Short mmCIF file of C-alpha atoms in Angstrom, two decimals:
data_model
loop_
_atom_site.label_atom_id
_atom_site.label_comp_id
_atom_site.label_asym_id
_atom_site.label_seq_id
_atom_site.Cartn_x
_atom_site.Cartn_y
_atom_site.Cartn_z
CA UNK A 1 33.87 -4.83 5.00
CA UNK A 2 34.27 -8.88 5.50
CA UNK A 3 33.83 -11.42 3.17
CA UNK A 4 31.34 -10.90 0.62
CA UNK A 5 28.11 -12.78 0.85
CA UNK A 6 28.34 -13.54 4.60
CA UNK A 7 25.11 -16.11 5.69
CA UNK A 8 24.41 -15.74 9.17
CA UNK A 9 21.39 -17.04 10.77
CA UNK A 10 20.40 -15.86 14.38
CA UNK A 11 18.06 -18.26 15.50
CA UNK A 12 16.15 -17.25 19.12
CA UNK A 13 14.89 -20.11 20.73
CA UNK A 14 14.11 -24.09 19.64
CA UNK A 15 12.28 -24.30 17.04
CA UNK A 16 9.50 -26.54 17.81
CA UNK A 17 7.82 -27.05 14.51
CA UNK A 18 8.05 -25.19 10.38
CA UNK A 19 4.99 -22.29 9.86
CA UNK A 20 4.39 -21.31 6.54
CA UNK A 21 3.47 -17.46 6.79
CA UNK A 22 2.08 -15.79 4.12
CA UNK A 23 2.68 -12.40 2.77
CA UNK A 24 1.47 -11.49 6.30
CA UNK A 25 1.34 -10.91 9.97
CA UNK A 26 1.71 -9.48 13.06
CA UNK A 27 1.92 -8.84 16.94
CA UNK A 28 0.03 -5.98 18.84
CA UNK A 29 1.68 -3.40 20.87
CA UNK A 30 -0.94 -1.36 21.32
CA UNK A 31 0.93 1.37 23.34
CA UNK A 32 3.49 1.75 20.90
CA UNK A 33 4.60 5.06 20.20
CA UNK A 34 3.83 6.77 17.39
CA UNK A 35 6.63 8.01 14.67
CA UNK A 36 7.05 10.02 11.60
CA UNK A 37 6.98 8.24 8.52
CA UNK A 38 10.27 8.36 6.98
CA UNK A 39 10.65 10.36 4.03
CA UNK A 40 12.89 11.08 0.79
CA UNK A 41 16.14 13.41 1.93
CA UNK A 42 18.26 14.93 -0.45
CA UNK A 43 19.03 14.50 -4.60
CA UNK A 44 19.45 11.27 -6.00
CA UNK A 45 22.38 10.78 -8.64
CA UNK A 46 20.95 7.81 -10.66
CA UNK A 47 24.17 7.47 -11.78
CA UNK A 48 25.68 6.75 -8.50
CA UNK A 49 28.12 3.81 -8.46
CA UNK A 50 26.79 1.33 -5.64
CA UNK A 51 29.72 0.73 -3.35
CA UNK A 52 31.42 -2.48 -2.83
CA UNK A 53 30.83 -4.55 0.57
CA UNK A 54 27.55 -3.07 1.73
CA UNK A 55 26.51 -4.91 4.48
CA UNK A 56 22.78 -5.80 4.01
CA UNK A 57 20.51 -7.19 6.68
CA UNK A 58 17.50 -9.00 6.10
CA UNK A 59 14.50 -9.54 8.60
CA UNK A 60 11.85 -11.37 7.76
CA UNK A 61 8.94 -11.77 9.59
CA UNK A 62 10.45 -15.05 11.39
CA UNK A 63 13.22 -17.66 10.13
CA UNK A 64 12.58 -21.02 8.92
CA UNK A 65 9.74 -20.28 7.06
CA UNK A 66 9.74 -21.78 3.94
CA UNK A 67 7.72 -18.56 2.08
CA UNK A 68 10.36 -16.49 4.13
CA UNK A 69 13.16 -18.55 2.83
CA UNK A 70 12.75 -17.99 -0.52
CA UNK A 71 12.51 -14.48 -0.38
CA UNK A 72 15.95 -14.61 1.79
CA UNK A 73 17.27 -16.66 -1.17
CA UNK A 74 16.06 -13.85 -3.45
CA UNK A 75 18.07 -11.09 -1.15
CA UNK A 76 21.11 -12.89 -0.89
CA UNK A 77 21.09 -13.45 -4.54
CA UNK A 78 20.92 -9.57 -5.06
CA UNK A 79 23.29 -8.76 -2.78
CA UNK A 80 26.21 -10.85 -4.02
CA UNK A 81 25.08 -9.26 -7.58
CA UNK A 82 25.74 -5.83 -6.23
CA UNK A 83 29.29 -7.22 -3.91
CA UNK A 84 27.58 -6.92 -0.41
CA UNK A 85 27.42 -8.86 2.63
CA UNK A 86 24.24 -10.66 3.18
CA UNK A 87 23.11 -11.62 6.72
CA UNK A 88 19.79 -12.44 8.09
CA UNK A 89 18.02 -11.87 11.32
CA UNK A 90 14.72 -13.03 13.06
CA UNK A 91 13.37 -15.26 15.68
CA UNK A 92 11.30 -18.25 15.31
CA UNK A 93 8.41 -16.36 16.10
CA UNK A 94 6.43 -13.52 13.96
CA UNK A 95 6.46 -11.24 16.78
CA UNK A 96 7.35 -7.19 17.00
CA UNK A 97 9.25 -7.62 19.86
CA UNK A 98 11.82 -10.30 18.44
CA UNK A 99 12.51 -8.26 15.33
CA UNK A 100 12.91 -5.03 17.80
CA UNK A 101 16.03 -7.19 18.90
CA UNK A 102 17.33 -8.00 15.88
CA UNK A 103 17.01 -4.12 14.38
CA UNK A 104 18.88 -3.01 17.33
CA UNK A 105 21.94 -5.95 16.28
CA UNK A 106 21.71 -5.02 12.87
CA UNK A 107 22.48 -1.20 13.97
CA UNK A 108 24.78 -2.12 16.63
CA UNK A 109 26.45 -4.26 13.93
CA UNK A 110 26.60 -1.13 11.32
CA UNK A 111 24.23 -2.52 8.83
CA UNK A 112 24.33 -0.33 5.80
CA UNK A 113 20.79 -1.83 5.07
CA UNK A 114 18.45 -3.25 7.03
CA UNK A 115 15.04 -4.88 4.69
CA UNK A 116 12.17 -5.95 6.97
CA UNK A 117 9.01 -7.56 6.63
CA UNK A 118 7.14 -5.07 10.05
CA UNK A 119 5.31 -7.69 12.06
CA UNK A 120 4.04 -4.44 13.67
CA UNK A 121 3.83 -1.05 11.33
CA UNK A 122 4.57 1.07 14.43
CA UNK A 123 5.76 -0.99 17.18
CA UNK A 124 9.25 -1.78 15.13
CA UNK A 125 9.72 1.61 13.55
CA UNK A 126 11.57 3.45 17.28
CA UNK A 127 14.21 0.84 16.58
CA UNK A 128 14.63 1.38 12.71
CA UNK A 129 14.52 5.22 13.27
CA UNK A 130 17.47 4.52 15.57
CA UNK A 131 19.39 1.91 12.64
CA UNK A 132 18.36 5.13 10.64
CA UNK A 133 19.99 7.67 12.82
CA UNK A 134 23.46 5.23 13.16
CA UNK A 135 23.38 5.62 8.89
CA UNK A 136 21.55 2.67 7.56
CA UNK A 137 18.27 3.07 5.22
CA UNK A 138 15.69 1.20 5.59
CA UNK A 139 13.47 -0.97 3.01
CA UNK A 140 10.36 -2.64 3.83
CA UNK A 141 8.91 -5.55 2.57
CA UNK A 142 5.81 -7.98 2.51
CA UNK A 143 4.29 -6.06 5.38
CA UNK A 144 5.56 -2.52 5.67
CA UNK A 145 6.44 -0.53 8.91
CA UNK A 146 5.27 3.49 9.05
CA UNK A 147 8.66 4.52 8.68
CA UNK A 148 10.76 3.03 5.91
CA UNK A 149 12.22 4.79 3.47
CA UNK A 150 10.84 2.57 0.68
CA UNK A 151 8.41 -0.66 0.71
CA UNK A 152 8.55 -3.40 -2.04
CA UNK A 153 5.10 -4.45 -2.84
CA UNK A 154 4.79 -8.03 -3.88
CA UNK A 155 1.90 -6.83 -6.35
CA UNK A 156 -0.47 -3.56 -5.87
CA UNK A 157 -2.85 -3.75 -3.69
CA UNK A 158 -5.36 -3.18 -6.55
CA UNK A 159 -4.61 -6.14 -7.89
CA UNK A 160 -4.35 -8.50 -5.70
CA UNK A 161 -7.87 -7.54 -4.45
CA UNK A 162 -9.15 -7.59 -7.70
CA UNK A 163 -7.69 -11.08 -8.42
CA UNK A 164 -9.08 -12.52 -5.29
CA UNK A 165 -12.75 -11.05 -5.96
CA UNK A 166 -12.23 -12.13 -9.28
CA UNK A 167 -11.25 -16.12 -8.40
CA UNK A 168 -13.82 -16.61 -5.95
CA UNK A 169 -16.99 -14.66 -7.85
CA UNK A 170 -15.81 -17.25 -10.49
CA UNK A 171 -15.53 -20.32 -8.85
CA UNK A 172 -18.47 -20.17 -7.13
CA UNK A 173 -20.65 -19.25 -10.44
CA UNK A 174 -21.17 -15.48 -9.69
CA UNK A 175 -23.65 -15.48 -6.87
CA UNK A 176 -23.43 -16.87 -3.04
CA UNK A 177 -21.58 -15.94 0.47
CA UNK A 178 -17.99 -16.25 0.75
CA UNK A 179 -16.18 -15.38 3.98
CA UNK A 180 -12.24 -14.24 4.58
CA UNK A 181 -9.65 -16.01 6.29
CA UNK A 182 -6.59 -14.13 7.12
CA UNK A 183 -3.56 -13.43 9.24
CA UNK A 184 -3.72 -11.37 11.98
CA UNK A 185 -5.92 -8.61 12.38
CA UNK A 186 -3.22 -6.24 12.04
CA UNK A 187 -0.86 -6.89 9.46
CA UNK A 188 -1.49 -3.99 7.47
CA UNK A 189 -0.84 -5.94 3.69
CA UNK A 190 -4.11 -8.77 4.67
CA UNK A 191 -6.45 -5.40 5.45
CA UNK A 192 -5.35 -3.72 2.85
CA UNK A 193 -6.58 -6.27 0.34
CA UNK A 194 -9.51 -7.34 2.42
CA UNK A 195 -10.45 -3.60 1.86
CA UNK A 196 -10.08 -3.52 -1.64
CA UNK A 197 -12.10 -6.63 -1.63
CA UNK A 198 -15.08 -5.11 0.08
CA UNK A 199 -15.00 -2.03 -2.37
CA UNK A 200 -14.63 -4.35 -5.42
CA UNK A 201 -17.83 -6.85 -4.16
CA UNK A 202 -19.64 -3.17 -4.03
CA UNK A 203 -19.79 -3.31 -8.05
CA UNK A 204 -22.67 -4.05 -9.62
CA UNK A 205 -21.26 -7.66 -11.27
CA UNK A 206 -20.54 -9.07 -7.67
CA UNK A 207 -24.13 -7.87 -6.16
CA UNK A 208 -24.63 -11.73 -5.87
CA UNK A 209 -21.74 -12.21 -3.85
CA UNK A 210 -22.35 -11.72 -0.02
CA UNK A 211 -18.81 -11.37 2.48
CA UNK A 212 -19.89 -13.00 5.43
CA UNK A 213 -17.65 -12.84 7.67
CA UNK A 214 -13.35 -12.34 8.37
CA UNK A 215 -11.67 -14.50 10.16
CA UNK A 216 -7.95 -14.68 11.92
CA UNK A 217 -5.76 -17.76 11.92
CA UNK A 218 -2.79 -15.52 12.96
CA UNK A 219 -0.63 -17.75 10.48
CA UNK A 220 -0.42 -20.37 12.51
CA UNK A 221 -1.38 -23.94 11.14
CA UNK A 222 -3.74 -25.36 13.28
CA UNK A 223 -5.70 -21.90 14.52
CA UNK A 224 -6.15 -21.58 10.62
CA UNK A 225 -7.21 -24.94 10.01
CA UNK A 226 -9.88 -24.34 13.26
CA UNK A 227 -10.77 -21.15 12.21
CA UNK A 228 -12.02 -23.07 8.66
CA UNK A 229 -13.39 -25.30 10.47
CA UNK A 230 -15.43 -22.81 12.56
CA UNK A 231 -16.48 -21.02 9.60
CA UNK A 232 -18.53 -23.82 7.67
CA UNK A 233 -19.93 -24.54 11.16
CA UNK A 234 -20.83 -21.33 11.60
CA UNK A 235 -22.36 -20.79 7.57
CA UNK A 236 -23.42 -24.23 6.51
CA UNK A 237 -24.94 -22.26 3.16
CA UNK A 238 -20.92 -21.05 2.32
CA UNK A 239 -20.24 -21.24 -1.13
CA UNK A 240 -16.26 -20.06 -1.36
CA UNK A 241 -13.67 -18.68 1.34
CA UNK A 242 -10.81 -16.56 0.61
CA UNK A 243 -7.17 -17.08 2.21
CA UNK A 244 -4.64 -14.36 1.31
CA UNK A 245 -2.15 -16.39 3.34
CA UNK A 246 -0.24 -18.86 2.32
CA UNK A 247 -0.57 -20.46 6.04
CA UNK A 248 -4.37 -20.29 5.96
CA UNK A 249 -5.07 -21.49 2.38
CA UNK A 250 -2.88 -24.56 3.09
CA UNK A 251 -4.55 -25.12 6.59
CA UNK A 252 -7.77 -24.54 5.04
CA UNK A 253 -7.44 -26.90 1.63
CA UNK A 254 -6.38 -29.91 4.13
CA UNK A 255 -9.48 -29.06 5.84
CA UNK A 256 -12.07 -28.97 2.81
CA UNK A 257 -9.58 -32.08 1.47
CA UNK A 258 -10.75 -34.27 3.87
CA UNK A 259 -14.33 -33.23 4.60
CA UNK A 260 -17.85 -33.34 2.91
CA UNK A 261 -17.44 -29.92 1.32
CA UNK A 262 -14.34 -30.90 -0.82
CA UNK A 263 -15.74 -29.78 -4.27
CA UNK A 264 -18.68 -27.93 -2.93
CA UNK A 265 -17.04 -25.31 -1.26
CA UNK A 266 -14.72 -23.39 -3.21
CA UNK A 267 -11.32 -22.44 -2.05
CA UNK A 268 -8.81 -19.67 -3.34
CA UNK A 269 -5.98 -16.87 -1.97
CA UNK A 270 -2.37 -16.83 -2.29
CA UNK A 271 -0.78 -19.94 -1.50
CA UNK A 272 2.79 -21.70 -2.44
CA UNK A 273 2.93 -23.69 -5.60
CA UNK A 274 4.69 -26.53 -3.68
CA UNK A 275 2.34 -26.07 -0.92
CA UNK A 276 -0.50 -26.15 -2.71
CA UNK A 277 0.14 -28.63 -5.60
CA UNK A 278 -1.49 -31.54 -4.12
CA UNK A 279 -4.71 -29.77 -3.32
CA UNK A 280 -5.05 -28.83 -7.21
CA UNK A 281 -4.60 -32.00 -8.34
CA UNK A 282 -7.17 -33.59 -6.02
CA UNK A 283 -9.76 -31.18 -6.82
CA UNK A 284 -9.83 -29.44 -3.70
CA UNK A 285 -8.39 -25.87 -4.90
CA UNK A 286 -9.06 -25.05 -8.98
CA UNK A 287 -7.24 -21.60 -8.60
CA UNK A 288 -5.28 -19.37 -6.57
CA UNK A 289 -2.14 -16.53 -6.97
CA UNK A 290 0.94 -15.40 -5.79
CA UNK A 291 3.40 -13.42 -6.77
CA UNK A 292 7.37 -14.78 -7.16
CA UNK A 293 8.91 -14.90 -3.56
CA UNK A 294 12.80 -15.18 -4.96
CA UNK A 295 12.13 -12.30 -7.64
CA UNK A 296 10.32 -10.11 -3.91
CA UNK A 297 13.63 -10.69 -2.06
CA UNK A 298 16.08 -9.89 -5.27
CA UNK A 299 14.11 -6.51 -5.84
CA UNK A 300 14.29 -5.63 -2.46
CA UNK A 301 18.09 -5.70 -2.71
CA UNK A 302 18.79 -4.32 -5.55
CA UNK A 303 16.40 -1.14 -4.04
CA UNK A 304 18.41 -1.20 -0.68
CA UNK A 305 21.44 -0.99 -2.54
CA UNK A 306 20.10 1.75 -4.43
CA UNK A 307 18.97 3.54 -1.54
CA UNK A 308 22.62 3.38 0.37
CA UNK A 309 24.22 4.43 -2.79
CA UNK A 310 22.12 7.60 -3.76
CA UNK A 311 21.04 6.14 -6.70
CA UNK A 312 17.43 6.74 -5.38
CA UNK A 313 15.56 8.49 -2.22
CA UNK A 314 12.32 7.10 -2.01
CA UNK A 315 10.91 10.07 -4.41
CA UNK A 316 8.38 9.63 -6.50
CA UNK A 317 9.21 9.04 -10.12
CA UNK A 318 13.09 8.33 -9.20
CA UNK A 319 14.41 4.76 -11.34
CA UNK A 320 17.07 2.43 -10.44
CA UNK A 321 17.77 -0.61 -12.11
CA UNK A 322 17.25 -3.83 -10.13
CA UNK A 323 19.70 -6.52 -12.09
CA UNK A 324 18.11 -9.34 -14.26
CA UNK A 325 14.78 -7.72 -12.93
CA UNK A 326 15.39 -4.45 -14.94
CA UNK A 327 14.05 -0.91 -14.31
CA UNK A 328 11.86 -0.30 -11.55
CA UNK A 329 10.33 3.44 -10.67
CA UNK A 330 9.54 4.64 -7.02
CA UNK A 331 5.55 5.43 -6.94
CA UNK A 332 3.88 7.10 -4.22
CA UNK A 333 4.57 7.12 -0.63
CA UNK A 334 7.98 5.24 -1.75
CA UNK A 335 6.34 2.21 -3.05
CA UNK A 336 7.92 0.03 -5.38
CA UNK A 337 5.94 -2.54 -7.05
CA UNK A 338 6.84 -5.96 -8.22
CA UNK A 339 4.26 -6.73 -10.62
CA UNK A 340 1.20 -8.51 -11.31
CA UNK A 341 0.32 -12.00 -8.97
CA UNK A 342 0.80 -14.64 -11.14
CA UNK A 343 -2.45 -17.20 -11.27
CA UNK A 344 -1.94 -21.17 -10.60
CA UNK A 345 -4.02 -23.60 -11.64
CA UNK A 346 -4.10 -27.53 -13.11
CA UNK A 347 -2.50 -26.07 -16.37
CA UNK A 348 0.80 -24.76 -14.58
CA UNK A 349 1.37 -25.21 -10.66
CA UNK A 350 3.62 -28.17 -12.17
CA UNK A 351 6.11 -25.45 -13.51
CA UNK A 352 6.98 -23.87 -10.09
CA UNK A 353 9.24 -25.08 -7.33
CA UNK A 354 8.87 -22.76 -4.78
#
């Protein structure tokens, strides 16, 4: 292998202007092909020694994104721990077909590891099932793709849907309509909560609390800052809106920041400390949540590495230990989970720098 903790950034295109993409996103192929999940192979040896100069790739949904960069710095962290080779791959653009071409580099380049965030679950997975067949396994991230051999979940599903219910019910005194804006309609992460969402505003303590409508800024800036718009045209009587994107609750706070409904309408998702800092302080936002975007990248290394070595197989129950992070154990369907979101507010967003 080359020099440890190799950097590389392959760039497609000019990039025109920054995005800030939350945990989620995606491009349609709607003809793609369907494939069989990936699944555990073999014994794990948990005692497995993880070998020196693994060559680890990285694809995030799209480069130069600063959510996406701070997972990468997370990755690249883990991967010198464990004496690999860190690169990173992705276009400019969260689109399946631009991560298709950098899977098939990463195999043609022998990656021992490739770790994705799927702008497509199925769309990317012919490509990875190739990487897969050339020897590399596969970890997803963020948004997962039907056919990795584990996914790193930023926080359960459970409770981030729970949290977000929980914020909004809150803020807007218990009773009233609140509507959704997300990413794109099928980045399988955003439905996931919204579903959760919908089955947790079917308890009894949230029969006040009427879901409008969902709406789709596919992560970009000013379609989520129109779509907000749109929506308090569309229900003048809206009492909170949720954003489980960091790009839409950052488009949407500069919205309600500058209009009549700052302080009427309330405002919540998961959103960036930095991001989002200016919108607590000026009253616009009072909560919102996210999980730790370094700590999401560092896990995910630490579980490809596992993976290459043996150490784990995507098994249920299997344990590897993920450096400063400590133990983590496989769950069902290979999922791995980070932890809890973490809630910011006036009394902390201060203490975060990402």
């Amino acid at each position: 292998m080359s020099e440890l903790l190799r950097r590389t950034s392959l760039v497609a295109g000019s990039l025109t202007f920054l995005t800030l993409t939350a945990a989620c996103g995606g491009t349609t192929i709607d003809d793609a092909p369907e494939d069989d999940a990936a699944g555990p192979a073999g014994d794990a040896d948990p005692d497995a020694e993880i070998p020196e100069g693994l060559a680890i790739d990285f694809l995030p949904k799209q480069l130069n994104n600063p959510y996406f960069d701070v997972v990468l710095e997370g990755g690249a962290a883990a991967v010198e721990d464990v004496g690999g080779e860190f690169t990173e791959r992705g276009g400019t653009e969260a689109t399946a077909d631009s991560q298709i071409e950098y899977i098939n580099a990463a195999s043609q380049a022998q990656s021992d590891v490739i770790v994705i965030a799927a702008n497509d679950p199925d769309a990317v997975c012919p490509s990875l099932d190739e990487a897969r067949d050339a020897g590399a396994v596969v970890v997803g991230f963020d948004s997962d793709a039907n056919c990795t051999d584990v996914f790193i979940n930023q926080s359960s599903a459970q409770m981030i849907g729970e949290a977000q219910v929980e914020m909004v019910a809150d803020q807007i005194g218990g009773s009233g309509q609140i509507a959704v804006l997300s990413a794109t309609p099928n980045a399988t992460n955003q439905n996931t909560w919204i579903e959760v969402m919908e089955e947790e505003l079917e308890k009894d303590e949230y029969s006040d609390v009427e879901l409008v409508e969902v709406v789709y800024g596919n992560d970009d800036d000013q379609e989520s800052f129109s779509e907000m718009q749109g929506l308090m045209s569309t229900h003048p009587d809206l009492d909170g809106v949720v954003s489980p994107t960091t790009v839409g609750l950052a488009a949407a706070a500069r919205y309600l920041s500058d209009s009549e409904y700052q302080g009427e309408v309330a405002l919540t998702g998961l959103g960036n400390p930095n991001q989002m800092r200016e919108f607590v302080h000026d009253g616009t936002v009072t909560e919102f949540a996210l999980w730790d975007p370094q700590n999401l990248g560092y896990l995910a290394g630490y579980a490809g590495a596992a993976l290459a070595a043996g150490q784990i197989t995507g098994a249920e129950g299997e344990t590897f230990e993920a450096g400063e992070l400590g133990e983590y154990e496989v769950g069902a369907d290979g999922e791995i989970v980070l932890g809890p979101p973490t809630v910011f507010g006036e009394s902390n967003v201060d203490d975060f720098d990402f």
